[in-house]
CSV table of C-alpha atoms in Angstrom, one decimal:
chain,number,residue,atom,x,y,z
A,796,MET,CA,0.7,0.3,0.3
A,797,LEU,CA,1.1,3.5,-1.1
A,798,LEU,CA,1.7,5.6,1.8
A,799,ASN,CA,3.8,9.0,0.8
A,800,ASN,CA,5.6,10.5,-2.2
A,801,THR,CA,9.3,11.8,-1.6
A,802,ILE,CA,12.5,12.6,-3.0
A,803,SER,CA,15.6,10.7,-2.3
A,804,VAL,CA,18.7,10.2,-4.1
A,805,CYS,CA,20.2,6.9,-6.0
A,806,PRO,CA,22.3,4.9,-3.9
A,807,PHE,CA,24.8,4.9,-6.5
A,808,CYS,CA,25.2,7.4,-8.6
A,809,LYS,CA,23.7,9.7,-6.0
A,810,LYS,CA,20.8,12.0,-7.6
A,811,GLU,CA,17.3,12.7,-6.8
A,812,VAL,CA,14.5,10.1,-7.8
A,813,SER,CA,11.4,10.1,-6.6
A,814,ALA,CA,10.4,7.4,-4.3
A,815,ASP,CA,7.2,5.8,-2.6
A,816,ILE,CA,6.8,5.0,1.0
A,817,ILE,CA,5.4,1.8,1.1
A,818,GLU,CA,2.9,-1.1,3.9
A,819,ARG,CA,3.8,-4.0,3.2
A,820,ASN,CA,3.7,-7.5,5.6
A,821,GLU,CA,3.0,-5.0,8.4
A,822,SER,CA,6.3,-2.7,8.3
A,823,VAL,CA,7.9,0.2,6.0
A,824,PHE,CA,10.0,0.6,2.8
A,825,MET,CA,11.5,2.8,0.3
A,826,ARG,CA,10.9,2.4,-3.2
A,827,LYS,CA,12.6,4.7,-5.9
A,828,TYR,CA,14.1,4.2,-9.2
A,829,CYS,CA,17.2,5.9,-11.1
A,830,SER,CA,17.1,5.9,-14.8
A,831,GLU,CA,20.9,4.7,-14.5
A,832,HIS,CA,20.5,2.2,-12.2
A,833,GLY,CA,17.4,0.6,-11.9
A,834,SER,CA,15.0,0.5,-8.2
A,835,SER,CA,16.0,0.0,-5.1
A,836,GLU,CA,14.1,-0.7,-2.0
A,837,VAL,CA,15.1,-0.3,1.9
A,838,LYS,CA,13.2,-0.8,5.0
A,839,ILE,CA,12.6,2.4,6.9
A,840,ALA,CA,10.0,1.1,10.1
A,841,LYS,CA,10.1,-2.4,11.8
A,842,TYR,CA,5.9,-1.3,12.8
A,843,ALA,CA,4.2,0.4,10.1
A,844,TRP,CA,1.7,1.4,12.8
A,845,TYR,CA,4.4,3.6,14.3
A,846,TYR,CA,5.8,4.9,11.7
A,847,LYS,CA,2.7,5.8,10.2
A,848,GLY,CA,1.7,7.2,13.7
A,849,ILE,CA,4.4,9.1,14.3
A,850,THR,CA,4.9,10.5,10.6
A,851,GLY,CA,1.0,11.3,10.7
A,852,PHE,CA,0.7,14.0,13.6
A,853,TYR,CA,4.0,15.1,12.8
A,854,ASN,CA,3.0,16.1,9.5
A,855,SER,CA,0.0,17.6,11.1
A,856,LEU,CA,1.7,19.8,13.4
A,857,LEU,CA,4.6,21.5,11.6
A,858,PRO,CA,2.8,21.0,7.4
A,859,ARG,CA,6.0,20.8,5.4
A,860,GLY,CA,7.1,24.3,4.8
A,861,ALA,CA,5.3,26.0,8.0
A,862,LEU,CA,9.0,26.8,9.9
A,863,PRO,CA,11.8,28.3,8.7
A,864,ARG,CA,15.2,26.5,8.8
A,865,SER,CA,16.0,29.8,10.8
A,866,ASN,CA,14.4,28.3,13.6
A,867,SER,CA,16.7,26.3,13.8
A,868,PRO,CA,18.1,24.9,18.1
A,869,LEU,CA,21.2,23.4,16.6
A,870,TYR,CA,24.9,23.5,15.3
A,871,VAL,CA,27.1,20.7,14.1
A,872,PHE,CA,29.8,23.1,14.0
A,873,PHE,CA,33.1,20.0,12.2
A,874,VAL,CA,36.1,23.3,13.8
A,875,THR,CA,38.4,19.9,11.5
A,876,SER,CA,38.6,17.1,9.8
A,877,VAL,CA,41.6,15.7,11.9
A,878,CYS,CA,41.7,12.8,14.1
A,879,ASN,CA,43.9,10.3,16.5
A,880,LEU,CA,42.0,7.6,15.6
A,881,ASP,CA,41.4,6.0,13.2
A,882,CYS,CA,37.6,4.6,13.9
A,883,PRO,CA,36.2,1.9,11.2
A,884,ILE,CA,33.0,3.7,11.3
A,885,CYS,CA,33.6,6.9,11.9
A,886,PHE,CA,30.4,8.4,9.8
A,887,THR,CA,32.9,11.7,8.1
A,888,ASP,CA,36.0,10.5,7.2
A,889,ALA,CA,38.2,11.9,9.2
A,890,ASN,CA,42.1,12.1,8.2
A,891,VAL,CA,40.8,11.2,4.9
A,892,THR,CA,37.9,14.3,3.8
A,893,ARG,CA,38.2,17.1,2.0
A,894,ASP,CA,35.3,18.2,2.4
A,895,ILE,CA,35.5,19.9,5.7
A,896,GLN,CA,37.8,22.8,5.6
A,897,GLU,CA,39.1,24.5,8.8
A,898,ILE,CA,37.1,27.4,9.4
A,899,PRO,CA,39.5,31.3,10.6
A,900,LEU,CA,39.5,32.1,13.5
A,901,GLU,CA,38.3,35.8,11.3
A,902,THR,CA,35.3,33.7,9.9
A,903,ILE,CA,34.0,32.6,12.6
A,904,LYS,CA,34.2,35.9,14.1
A,905,LYS,CA,32.1,36.7,11.8
A,906,TYR,CA,29.6,33.6,11.2
A,907,LEU,CA,29.1,34.2,14.5
A,908,ASN,CA,27.9,37.2,14.9
A,909,ASN,CA,25.1,36.5,12.0
A,910,ILE,CA,24.0,34.4,14.7
A,911,HIS,CA,24.9,37.0,17.7
A,912,LYS,CA,23.0,36.0,21.6
A,913,GLN,CA,20.9,34.1,19.2
A,914,LYS,CA,21.3,31.3,22.7
A,915,LYS,CA,21.6,28.6,20.0
A,916,ILE,CA,23.5,25.4,20.9
A,917,ILE,CA,26.4,24.5,19.1
A,918,ARG,CA,28.0,21.1,19.4
A,919,LEU,CA,31.8,20.5,18.1
A,920,SER,CA,32.5,17.5,16.3
A,921,GLY,CA,35.1,16.9,13.7
A,922,GLY,CA,37.4,15.0,13.1
A,923,GLU,CA,38.4,15.1,16.6
A,924,PRO,CA,37.6,18.9,17.6
A,925,THR,CA,40.5,18.4,20.2
A,926,MET,CA,42.8,18.4,17.5
A,927,ARG,CA,42.7,21.9,16.8
A,928,GLU,CA,44.4,24.0,18.1
A,929,ASP,CA,42.9,27.6,18.6
A,930,LEU,CA,40.4,25.2,20.2
A,931,PRO,CA,40.2,27.3,23.1
A,932,LYS,CA,39.4,30.7,21.4
A,933,ILE,CA,36.6,28.7,19.7
A,934,ILE,CA,35.2,27.9,22.6
A,935,GLN,CA,35.9,31.2,24.4
A,936,LEU,CA,34.1,33.1,20.9
A,937,ILE,CA,31.3,31.4,21.0
A,938,ALA,CA,31.2,31.6,24.6
A,939,GLU,CA,31.5,35.7,24.4
A,940,SER,CA,28.2,35.5,20.8
A,941,GLY,CA,25.8,34.3,23.4
A,942,ASN,CA,25.9,31.4,22.4
A,943,PHE,CA,26.7,27.5,23.8
A,944,PRO,CA,29.2,25.0,23.1
A,945,TYR,CA,29.3,22.3,23.3
A,946,MET,CA,31.8,19.2,22.1
A,947,PHE,CA,31.5,16.1,21.5
A,948,THR,CA,35.0,13.9,21.6
A,949,ASN,CA,36.8,10.8,21.8
A,950,GLY,CA,37.7,11.8,25.5
A,951,ILE,CA,41.5,11.1,24.7
A,952,LYS,CA,43.1,14.5,25.4
A,953,LEU,CA,41.2,15.5,28.3
A,954,LYS,CA,43.0,12.6,29.9
A,955,ASP,CA,45.1,15.6,30.7
A,956,TYR,CA,43.2,17.6,33.5
A,957,SER,CA,44.8,21.1,32.7
A,958,TYR,CA,43.3,20.9,29.8
A,959,ALA,CA,40.1,20.5,30.3
A,960,ARG,CA,40.2,22.7,33.4
A,961,LEU,CA,41.6,25.0,30.2
A,962,LEU,CA,38.8,24.5,28.0
A,963,LYS,CA,35.8,24.6,31.3
A,964,LYS,CA,37.7,28.4,31.8
A,965,SER,CA,36.9,29.0,28.1
A,966,GLY,CA,33.3,28.5,28.1
A,967,LEU,CA,32.6,25.2,27.8
A,968,LYS,CA,29.1,24.1,28.4
A,969,GLY,CA,29.0,20.4,28.4
A,970,VAL,CA,31.2,17.2,26.9
A,971,LEU,CA,29.4,14.4,24.4
A,972,LEU,CA,32.4,11.6,24.8
A,973,TRP,CA,31.7,8.0,23.2
A,974,LEU,CA,32.0,4.9,24.7
A,975,ASP,CA,30.9,1.8,23.1
A,976,SER,CA,32.1,-0.6,25.8
A,977,ILE,CA,32.2,0.6,30.2
A,978,SER,CA,34.4,-2.9,30.4
A,979,ASN,CA,35.9,-4.4,26.8
A,980,ASP,CA,38.2,-2.9,25.2
A,981,ASN,CA,38.1,-5.5,22.2
A,982,ILE,CA,34.9,-3.7,20.8
A,983,HIS,CA,36.6,-0.5,20.9
A,984,MET,CA,39.4,-2.1,19.2
A,985,GLN,CA,36.8,-3.3,16.6
A,986,MET,CA,35.2,0.1,16.2
A,987,ARG,CA,37.6,2.0,17.4
A,988,GLY,CA,41.2,0.9,16.4
A,989,LYS,CA,42.3,1.2,18.9
A,990,THR,CA,42.2,0.2,23.3
A,991,VAL,CA,41.1,3.6,24.4
A,992,LEU,CA,39.7,2.4,28.0
A,993,ARG,CA,41.9,3.8,30.4
A,994,ASP,CA,42.0,6.7,29.6
A,995,LYS,CA,38.3,8.0,28.8
A,996,VAL,CA,38.5,6.2,31.6
A,997,LYS,CA,40.2,9.0,33.2
A,998,ALA,CA,38.8,11.8,30.8
A,999,ILE,CA,35.2,11.4,32.5
A,1000,GLU,CA,37.2,10.6,35.5
A,1001,ASN,CA,38.1,14.8,35.2
A,1002,ILE,CA,35.3,15.8,33.6
A,1003,ARG,CA,33.3,14.8,36.8
A,1004,LYS,CA,36.0,16.6,38.8
A,1005,LEU,CA,35.7,20.3,36.8
A,1006,LYS,CA,31.8,18.8,36.4
A,1007,ILE,CA,31.4,19.6,33.2
A,1008,PRO,CA,27.7,18.6,32.0
A,1009,PHE,CA,28.1,15.3,30.8
A,1010,CYS,CA,26.5,13.0,27.9
A,1011,PHE,CA,27.2,9.8,28.0
A,1012,TYR,CA,27.5,8.4,23.9
A,1013,HIS,CA,27.2,4.9,22.5
A,1014,VAL,CA,27.5,4.0,19.0
A,1015,LYS,CA,25.5,1.2,19.0
A,1016,THR,CA,26.7,-1.6,16.2
A,1017,LYS,CA,24.4,-4.0,15.3
A,1018,GLY,CA,26.2,-7.7,15.4
A,1019,ILE,CA,29.7,-5.8,17.6
A,1020,ASN,CA,28.8,-5.0,20.7
A,1021,ASP,CA,25.3,-6.0,21.3
A,1022,ILE,CA,25.2,-6.8,25.1
A,1023,ASP,CA,27.4,-3.8,25.7
A,1024,THR,CA,25.0,-1.5,25.9
A,1025,LYS,CA,23.2,-2.8,29.2
A,1026,GLY,CA,26.8,-2.3,30.6
A,1027,CYS,CA,26.1,1.1,29.7
A,1028,TRP,CA,22.6,1.8,30.6
A,1029,ASP,CA,23.5,0.7,34.0
A,1030,TYR,CA,26.8,2.6,34.1
A,1031,VAL,CA,24.5,5.4,33.4
A,1032,GLN,CA,22.0,4.8,36.4
A,1033,LYS,CA,24.9,4.3,39.0
A,1034,ASN,CA,27.4,7.4,38.5
A,1035,ASN,CA,24.4,10.0,39.2
A,1036,PHE,CA,26.7,13.0,37.6
A,1037,ILE,CA,26.0,11.9,33.6
A,1038,LYS,CA,23.5,13.8,32.7
A,1039,ALA,CA,22.1,12.4,29.7
A,1040,LEU,CA,22.6,8.6,27.5
A,1041,TRP,CA,22.6,9.1,24.4
A,1042,ILE,CA,23.0,6.0,22.1
A,1043,LYS,CA,23.0,5.9,18.6
A,1044,SER,CA,23.1,3.0,15.6
A,1045,TYR,CA,25.5,3.3,13.7
A,1046,VAL,CA,25.0,4.1,10.1
A,1047,CYS,CA,27.1,2.8,7.1
A,1048,LEU,CA,28.4,6.4,6.0
A,1049,GLY,CA,31.9,7.8,5.8
A,1050,LYS,CA,34.6,4.9,6.4
A,1051,LYS,CA,31.6,2.5,6.2
A,1052,GLY,CA,33.7,-0.1,8.4
A,1053,PHE,CA,30.8,-1.9,8.4
A,1054,SER,CA,27.6,-2.8,6.2
A,1055,GLN,CA,23.8,-1.7,6.6
A,1056,LYS,CA,24.0,-4.7,8.0
A,1057,SER,CA,24.6,-3.5,11.6
A,1058,GLU,CA,22.2,-1.1,11.0
A,1059,PHE,CA,19.4,-1.1,13.4
A,1060,ILE,CA,15.6,1.6,11.6
A,1061,MET,CA,15.1,3.6,13.8
A,1062,ASP,CA,12.2,2.1,16.2
A,1063,GLU,CA,13.9,-1.3,15.8
A,1064,LEU,CA,16.8,1.0,18.0
A,1065,ILE,CA,14.2,1.9,20.7
A,1066,GLU,CA,13.0,-1.8,21.0
A,1067,GLU,CA,15.9,-3.1,21.8
A,1068,ILE,CA,17.3,0.0,23.8
A,1069,ALA,CA,14.0,-1.1,26.1
A,1070,SER,CA,14.6,-4.1,26.2
A,1071,ILE,CA,17.1,-3.4,28.2
A,1072,SER,CA,16.6,-0.7,30.3
A,1073,ASN,CA,14.7,-2.8,33.1
A,1074,GLY,CA,11.2,-1.9,32.5
A,1075,ALA,CA,12.1,2.0,32.5
A,1076,PHE,CA,9.5,2.5,29.6
A,1077,SER,CA,7.7,0.7,26.6
A,1078,LEU,CA,7.9,0.8,22.5
A,1079,GLU,CA,4.8,2.0,23.3
A,1080,ASP,CA,6.1,4.7,25.8
A,1081,ALA,CA,8.4,5.8,23.7
A,1082,TYR,CA,5.6,6.2,21.0
A,1083,TYR,CA,4.0,9.2,23.0
A,1084,TYR,CA,6.7,10.6,24.5
A,1085,GLN,CA,7.9,11.6,20.9
A,1086,LYS,CA,4.3,12.9,20.1
A,1087,PHE,CA,3.9,15.5,23.4
A,1088,ASN,CA,8.1,16.4,22.6
A,1089,CYS,CA,6.2,16.8,18.9
A,1090,ILE,CA,3.2,19.1,20.3
A,1091,LEU,CA,6.1,21.1,22.2
A,1092,ALA,CA,8.3,22.1,19.2
A,1093,ALA,CA,4.8,22.5,16.7
A,1094,LEU,CA,4.1,25.8,19.9
A,1095,ARG,CA,7.2,27.0,20.2
A,1096,LYS,CA,7.6,26.5,16.3
A,1097,THR,CA,11.4,24.4,16.0
A,1098,PRO,CA,11.9,22.7,13.8
A,1099,PHE,CA,11.4,18.6,14.9
A,1100,CYS,CA,13.1,15.4,13.7
A,1101,TYR,CA,12.0,11.8,13.5
A,1102,TYR,CA,15.3,10.1,13.6
A,1103,VAL,CA,15.4,11.8,17.3
A,1104,TYR,CA,14.3,10.8,20.6
A,1105,SER,CA,14.1,12.3,24.0
A,1106,MET,CA,12.6,10.7,27.3
A,1107,LEU,CA,13.9,12.1,30.6
A,1108,LEU,CA,14.0,8.6,32.5
A,1109,PRO,CA,14.0,8.0,37.2
A,1110,ARG,CA,17.6,6.9,38.0
A,1111,GLY,CA,17.5,3.6,38.8
A,1112,ASN,CA,14.5,3.0,37.4
A,1113,SER,CA,12.4,4.1,41.0
A,1114,ARG,CA,9.6,5.5,39.0
A,1115,PRO,CA,9.6,4.2,36.0
A,1116,ILE,CA,8.1,7.7,33.8
A,1117,ARG,CA,4.3,5.3,31.8
A,1118,PHE,CA,4.0,7.6,28.9
A,1119,VAL,CA,1.9,5.4,27.8
A,1120,LYS,CA,-1.0,6.7,29.5
A,1121,TYR,CA,-1.0,10.0,28.2
A,1122,ALA,CA,-2.7,8.7,24.9
A,1123,LYS,CA,-5.8,9.8,25.4
A,1124,VAL,CA,-5.8,13.6,26.0
A,1125,ILE,CA,-2.2,13.5,23.4
A,1126,ASP,CA,-5.2,11.4,21.0
A,1127,GLU,CA,-7.3,13.6,21.7
A,1128,PHE,CA,-4.9,16.9,21.0
A,1129,GLU,CA,-4.0,15.2,17.7
A,1130,LYS,CA,-8.4,15.7,16.8
A,1131,ARG,CA,-8.3,18.5,18.2
A,1132,TRP,CA,-5.7,19.9,16.3
A,1133,LYS,CA,-7.2,18.9,12.9
A,1134,VAL,CA,-10.3,21.0,13.3
A,1135,SER,CA,-8.8,24.2,14.9
A,1136,ALA,CA,-5.1,24.6,16.2
A,1137,GLU,CA,-6.1,27.4,19.0
A,1138,ASP,CA,-9.2,25.1,19.7
A,1139,ALA,CA,-5.9,21.9,20.3
A,1140,LYS,CA,-3.5,24.9,22.0
A,1141,TYR,CA,-5.9,25.0,24.8
A,1142,TYR,CA,-6.7,22.0,25.5
A,1143,PHE,CA,-2.7,21.6,25.7
A,1144,MET,CA,-2.0,24.0,28.2
A,1145,THR,CA,-5.4,23.2,30.5
A,1146,SER,CA,-5.6,19.0,29.5
A,1147,VAL,CA,-2.2,17.2,28.4
A,1148,LEU,CA,0.8,19.5,30.2
A,1149,ASN,CA,-1.3,19.2,33.2
A,1150,LYS,CA,-2.2,15.9,33.3
A,1151,ILE,CA,2.0,15.2,32.6
A,1152,VAL,CA,3.0,18.2,35.2
A,1153,TYR,CA,0.9,17.1,38.1
A,1154,SER,CA,2.7,13.2,37.5
A,1155,PHE,CA,5.8,14.1,36.1
A,1156,PRO,CA,6.7,17.4,38.4
A,1157,VAL,CA,10.6,16.9,37.1
A,1158,MET,CA,9.1,18.1,33.1
A,1159,GLY,CA,6.7,21.5,35.5
A,1160,TYR,CA,10.0,21.9,37.0
A,1161,LEU,CA,12.9,22.0,33.9
A,1162,MET,CA,10.0,24.4,31.5
A,1163,LEU,CA,9.7,26.7,34.6
A,1164,ARG,CA,13.3,27.1,34.1
A,1165,GLN,CA,12.4,27.2,30.8
A,1166,ALA,CA,10.6,30.4,30.5
A,1167,VAL,CA,12.5,32.1,33.2
A,1168,SER,CA,15.6,31.8,31.5
A,1169,ARG,CA,14.7,31.8,28.2
A,1170,GLN,CA,17.8,29.0,26.8
A,1171,PRO,CA,16.9,26.3,24.9
A,1172,MET,CA,15.9,22.5,26.8
A,1173,TYR,CA,18.9,21.6,25.9
A,1174,LYS,CA,20.7,24.2,28.3
A,1175,VAL,CA,18.4,23.8,30.8
A,1176,ILE,CA,18.3,19.8,31.4
A,1177,TYR,CA,22.2,20.0,32.0
A,1178,ASP,CA,22.7,22.4,33.7
A,1179,TYR,CA,19.5,22.1,36.0
A,1180,LEU,CA,18.1,18.3,35.7
A,1181,PRO,CA,17.9,16.2,39.1
A,1182,ARG,CA,20.8,14.1,39.7
A,1183,GLY,CA,17.5,11.5,40.3
A,1184,TYR,CA,16.9,11.8,36.8
A,1185,PHE,CA,18.5,11.7,32.9
A,1186,LEU,CA,18.1,12.4,29.5
A,1187,LEU,CA,18.0,9.5,27.2
A,1188,LEU,CA,18.8,10.1,23.4
A,1189,ILE,CA,18.1,7.9,20.7
A,1190,THR,CA,19.3,8.6,17.0
A,1191,THR,CA,20.7,7.7,13.7
A,1192,PHE,CA,21.0,9.2,10.7
A,1193,TYR,CA,19.5,8.6,7.2
A,1194,ASN,CA,22.2,7.2,5.0
A,1195,ILE,CA,22.5,7.2,0.9
A,1196,ASP,CA,19.2,4.7,0.8
A,1197,ASN,CA,16.8,5.7,3.5
A,1198,TYR,CA,17.6,9.2,2.5
A,1199,ASP,CA,14.3,11.3,2.8
A,1200,LYS,CA,14.5,14.7,1.2
A,1201,LEU,CA,11.6,16.4,2.4
A,1202,GLN,CA,11.3,15.1,5.2
A,1203,VAL,CA,14.5,16.1,5.9
A,1204,HIS,CA,13.4,19.3,5.1
A,1205,ASN,CA,10.8,19.9,6.8
A,1206,GLY,CA,12.2,18.5,10.1
A,1207,CYS,CA,15.8,17.9,11.0
A,1208,CYS,CA,16.8,20.0,13.6
A,1209,ASN,CA,20.4,20.3,13.1
A,1210,SER,CA,22.1,23.2,10.6
A,1211,VAL,CA,25.7,22.6,10.0
A,1212,PHE,CA,27.9,26.2,11.2
A,1213,ASN,CA,30.5,25.6,8.5
A,1214,ASN,CA,28.8,26.8,5.6
A,1215,ASP,CA,27.5,30.4,7.5
A,1216,PRO,CA,25.0,29.5,9.9
A,1217,ASN,CA,22.3,31.4,8.4
A,1218,ASN,CA,21.9,29.3,5.4
A,1219,ASN,CA,21.0,26.7,8.0
A,1220,ILE,CA,21.6,23.3,5.6
A,1221,PRO,CA,20.4,20.6,7.1
A,1222,LEU,CA,23.1,18.1,8.6
A,1223,CYS,CA,21.8,14.6,6.7
A,1224,ASP,CA,22.5,16.8,3.8
A,1225,VAL,CA,25.7,17.4,4.5
A,1226,ASN,CA,26.6,13.3,5.5
A,1227,ILE,CA,24.3,12.1,2.3
A,1228,LYS,CA,26.4,14.9,-0.3
A,1229,HIS,CA,30.3,13.9,1.5
A,1230,PHE,CA,29.7,11.0,3.1
A,1231,GLY,CA,27.9,8.9,1.7
């Protein structure tokens, strides 16, 4: 059954082609045809009910073209293509790619002037950001511009306490450090080409001592570190200085060290993580939590990505969050929105939000903090989330097989800083063009 039409690219020549989204055997597939290379098909959802429910809800609240790209709250800044590792799974093809050029400080200043005091989240990436000698100055410039610098890193250079302290002093607001296993360095040898666990543990200890908000970033690769995700989950539960656990599927981009068989489909990934969460949440809870997040994005008029899931969860599963119990009020909101957006907004403020905040007070606390500070929720969570909770992020990227141009341009919440933030080029567009 045909569900929708979109635009994608041929997986061989990268030319734009039309694509059909179809339902078959209770799953969802993308089928496309290139005049030169023929037809191809890929599964994009394990469960048709899940895909149709989320995408239908999103497209109802935020129809294509409803939001300008300038509303994007997040930027990714590839500060260098150089890295001190050579990871087989690197999606940017670090140390090889010519598509990431180091931007000089004067150009960075110019770009930051274009978004002066806009309170954007700018996440430094690479390569490995710490390989750039002027990184402390870059961080300082971002902080002084009225925006917020965070950093993806392998953590190797952060084992040096004085260097980590310098980055914090320069204005770094948070660190996102990847770990593929908390106990098995052979996993890092397979996925990163080197044993690095000792260095990472030392880096994490420095981050804890310096009280830098910390996100534990875990790339889940099917057939490689399946059993290690549970150890990472348990580690986050026991260490309440960790603000967030970000679990991302391996994606066959860049170096393409593993095949597409090692990738997870989005709903498959959520279901997999739910199965090791000790009952903290279910696939159905994630479904309604995502709808709630989508409502917030629509009301704030900010882009919202199908491939980014976020949930606030109690640490140690002491008070499981059952978002599925809000199904009736969220479904009622959707019905009302189709008739009258204003009526739906009123219903959300008087019924949906009241019900959720009453039974989930930390949500109300953070929303109040955001209203007072007028800062992005991302930063509010890193700064104010009580230690009894953590933020769970579950994500993946589009790859060259499942790329949906219309969905990306409508919903991508990550723009690329390198091409001038005013251009607001979606991250997944850059990934497909340069690393696909």
